[in-house]
Every structure is written in C-alpha cells, then in structure tokens.
C-alpha cells in the first residue's frame, strides 16, 4: 500500500497551527526574514510581519489550489522549519521550498525534507519536473539543490536588491527521470 504521510525516520511534515505562530514570527523578524517572506509571498521581503499578518498569509496559502505549506518536525518533536509545495500555476511543474531554522541546519533535515517533497511530487502527484529558485548570493543553497540532482535552468537578472546590490534569481529544476536516477544511485550506496 502506498505511503500516505510525509515522514521519514527523522522528520515529519505536519500542519502549522496557531501555537506555532510565535516561532515563525521570531524567525521572520530575525534571521529568516527574507526566506519566510518568500515562502509566504510577502513583499517587500525585508519588512517585519506581525503575528496577525503571518496568520493571514498562512490562511491565504491554505486557500491556494494545489499549494501545501507545512511545518517540519524532528524525531524529537521539535518544530525545525517550513516546507512549501506549490503547483497552482502548473500542476506538471510544481515549485518547492525548504527552510530549516538556522540553529537546526547542517544536520540533514533539509535534504530529508526536500527528498520527501520530491517523492510526493513525482510518485504521488502529476509532476514531470520540479523547480526551485534561489538568489545568486545563496551559494550554499544552490550547491544544496544541485546535490539533490537539481540543475540550473536559467537566471532572472536583477530580480531583487539585497544589502544595496542587485541580485539575480537562479532557477533550478529536476526532471522525473533524473530524480529516479538519483534515487537509484542512493539505493546502491
């Protein structure tokens, strides 16, 4: 029988409830302002959000067709980040985003979350390609996406401003057969 949940041995994707707003608010008004603003589709991304604004943006995301925004929990039942899946524009080509809180990074949680989203996209949804986008200054994020099998597809020049300088937005994607090839190599290890 196919797996119906989004979990692994170390993480689980769950709905975001009212009691999680404090933590999202803390990170959006701190170290993860740009990332959370991107996930919540809030512009300008540098502006702080109130808890009420965050709740309203979460409610908006829940109403979007073919859009999923979840919390990420560790096997220790700690809320460690956010995961986004959006296919409102094109169900064959969803877009994913993964945000792990800074103090929980470099522990494999982001990779596991991305793999769960890719598995759901390719094995339980219509996707033939999954995309993501990152600012060019986020070299670690781009390297992370490439380590999962994503390939650079293009650049939107001068997509935004960060610290007074323009940055480009790098678009990456992975095709279904590329994902299956990566998965088979992981199984060989």
Coordinates of C-alpha atoms in Angstrom, one line a residue:
X1 CA 0.0 0.0 0.0
X2 CA 1.4 3.5 -0.8
X3 CA 2.6 5.7 1.9
X4 CA 0.1 8.5 2.6
X5 CA 2.0 10.6 5.1
X6 CA 5.1 12.9 4.6
X7 CA 7.5 11.5 7.1
X8 CA 10.8 9.7 7.4
X9 CA 12.6 8.2 10.3
X10 CA 13.9 11.6 11.3
X11 CA 11.3 14.2 10.2
X12 CA 7.6 14.6 9.7
X13 CA 5.7 17.3 7.8
X14 CA 2.7 18.5 9.7
X15 CA 0.1 21.3 9.6
X16 CA 1.0 24.6 11.1
X17 CA -1.2 25.5 14.0
X18 CA -1.8 28.7 15.9
X19 CA 0.7 27.7 18.7
X20 CA 3.5 27.7 16.1
X21 CA 3.0 31.4 15.1
X22 CA 5.3 32.6 17.9
X23 CA 8.3 30.7 16.5
X24 CA 7.6 31.6 12.8
X25 CA 7.2 35.3 14.0
X26 CA 10.5 35.1 15.9
X27 CA 12.4 33.8 12.8
X28 CA 10.6 36.1 10.3
X29 CA 11.6 39.1 12.5
X30 CA 15.1 37.7 12.9
X31 CA 17.4 35.5 10.9
X32 CA 14.9 34.2 8.3
X33 CA 13.1 37.3 7.3
X34 CA 13.8 37.0 3.5
X35 CA 13.2 33.3 3.4
X36 CA 9.9 33.3 5.3
X37 CA 8.7 36.4 3.3
X38 CA 9.4 34.4 0.1
X39 CA 7.5 31.3 1.3
X40 CA 4.6 33.5 2.5
X41 CA 4.7 35.5 -0.8
X42 CA 5.1 38.8 1.2
X43 CA 6.6 41.8 -0.4
X44 CA 8.7 43.7 0.4
X45 CA 10.7 40.8 1.8
X46 CA 12.7 42.9 4.2
X47 CA 9.7 44.1 6.2
X48 CA 8.8 42.6 9.5
X49 CA 5.5 40.8 9.9
X50 CA 3.2 40.8 12.9
X51 CA 1.7 37.5 14.1
X52 CA -1.6 38.6 12.7
X53 CA 0.0 39.2 9.3
X54 CA 1.7 35.8 9.4
X55 CA -1.6 34.1 10.3
X56 CA -3.3 35.9 7.4
X57 CA -0.5 34.8 4.9
X58 CA -0.8 31.2 6.2
X59 CA -4.5 31.3 5.7
X60 CA -4.0 32.7 2.1
X61 CA -1.6 29.9 1.3
X62 CA -4.1 27.3 2.6
X63 CA -6.7 28.6 0.2
X64 CA -4.5 28.4 -2.9
X65 CA -5.3 25.5 -5.2
X66 CA -2.5 22.8 -5.3
X67 CA -0.5 24.6 -2.6
X68 CA 0.9 23.0 0.6
X69 CA 2.7 24.8 3.4
X70 CA 3.7 22.6 6.3
X71 CA 5.8 22.7 9.3
X72 CA 8.8 20.4 9.7
X73 CA 9.2 18.4 12.9
X74 CA 12.2 16.4 14.0
X75 CA 12.0 13.0 15.5
X76 CA 12.5 14.8 18.9
X77 CA 9.1 16.6 18.2
X78 CA 10.9 19.9 17.7
X79 CA 9.4 22.4 15.1
X80 CA 12.5 22.9 12.9
X81 CA 11.3 24.7 9.8
X82 CA 8.9 25.1 6.9
X83 CA 8.2 23.2 3.7
X84 CA 6.4 24.6 0.7
X85 CA 4.9 22.9 -2.4
X86 CA 3.2 25.0 -5.0
X87 CA 1.6 23.8 -8.2
X88 CA -1.1 26.5 -8.7
X89 CA 0.5 27.8 -11.9
X90 CA 1.3 24.4 -13.5
X91 CA 0.4 21.1 -11.9
X92 CA 3.0 19.3 -14.1
X93 CA 5.8 21.7 -12.8
X94 CA 5.5 22.3 -9.0
X95 CA 7.9 24.5 -7.1
X96 CA 9.3 23.6 -3.8
X97 CA 11.0 25.5 -0.9
X98 CA 12.6 24.2 2.3
X99 CA 13.6 26.4 5.2
X100 CA 15.3 24.9 8.2
X101 CA 15.8 27.2 11.2
X102 CA 19.4 28.3 11.4
X103 CA 20.2 26.5 14.6
X104 CA 19.0 23.2 13.1
X105 CA 20.9 23.4 9.8
X106 CA 23.6 21.0 8.6
X107 CA 22.0 18.0 10.3
X108 CA 20.4 16.5 7.2
X109 CA 16.9 17.8 7.9
X110 CA 16.7 19.9 4.8
X111 CA 17.8 17.1 2.5
X112 CA 15.3 14.7 4.0
X113 CA 12.5 17.3 3.7
X114 CA 13.4 18.0 0.0
X115 CA 13.5 14.3 -0.7
X116 CA 10.0 13.8 0.8
X117 CA 8.7 16.7 -1.3
X118 CA 10.3 15.3 -4.4
X119 CA 9.0 11.8 -3.7
X120 CA 5.5 13.2 -3.2
X121 CA 5.8 15.3 -6.4
X122 CA 7.0 12.5 -8.7
X123 CA 5.4 9.4 -7.1
X124 CA 2.1 10.7 -5.8
X125 CA 1.4 13.7 -8.0
X126 CA 1.4 14.7 -11.7
X127 CA 4.9 16.3 -11.7
X128 CA 7.2 15.6 -14.6
X129 CA 9.6 18.4 -13.4
X130 CA 10.1 20.1 -10.0
X131 CA 11.6 23.5 -9.8
X132 CA 13.1 25.8 -7.2
X133 CA 14.7 29.3 -7.3
X134 CA 17.4 30.9 -5.1
X135 CA 19.1 34.2 -5.1
X136 CA 22.6 34.1 -6.6
X137 CA 24.2 35.2 -3.3
X138 CA 22.9 32.0 -1.7
X139 CA 25.8 29.8 -3.0
X140 CA 25.2 27.2 -0.2
X141 CA 21.6 26.9 -1.1
X142 CA 22.4 26.5 -4.8
X143 CA 25.0 23.8 -4.0
X144 CA 22.5 22.1 -1.8
X145 CA 19.9 22.0 -4.6
X146 CA 22.5 20.7 -7.0
X147 CA 23.5 17.9 -4.5
X148 CA 19.9 16.7 -4.7
X149 CA 20.1 16.5 -8.5
X150 CA 18.6 19.9 -9.5
X151 CA 20.3 21.6 -12.5
X152 CA 20.5 25.3 -13.3
X153 CA 18.0 26.2 -15.9
X154 CA 18.2 30.0 -16.1
X155 CA 18.5 33.3 -14.4
X156 CA 16.2 36.2 -13.9
X157 CA 18.6 39.2 -13.9
X158 CA 18.3 41.9 -11.3
X159 CA 15.4 40.1 -9.6
X160 CA 15.8 42.0 -6.3
X161 CA 18.0 44.1 -4.1
X162 CA 20.0 42.7 -1.1
X163 CA 22.3 44.9 1.0
X164 CA 22.1 47.6 -1.6
X165 CA 23.1 45.5 -4.5
X166 CA 21.1 43.8 -7.2
X167 CA 21.0 40.1 -7.2
X168 CA 19.9 37.5 -9.8
X169 CA 17.4 34.8 -9.2
X170 CA 18.7 31.3 -10.2
X171 CA 16.2 28.8 -11.4
X172 CA 16.9 25.1 -11.0
X173 CA 14.8 22.0 -11.7
X174 CA 14.9 18.3 -11.8
X175 CA 13.1 16.1 -14.3
X176 CA 11.3 12.9 -13.2
X177 CA 13.8 10.6 -14.9
X178 CA 16.7 12.5 -13.3
X179 CA 15.1 12.1 -9.9
X180 CA 14.6 8.4 -10.4
X181 CA 18.3 8.1 -11.5
X182 CA 19.4 9.9 -8.4
X183 CA 17.2 7.7 -6.2
X184 CA 18.5 4.5 -7.7
X185 CA 22.1 5.7 -7.1
X186 CA 21.2 6.5 -3.5
X187 CA 19.8 3.0 -3.2
X188 CA 23.1 1.5 -4.5
X189 CA 25.0 3.2 -1.7

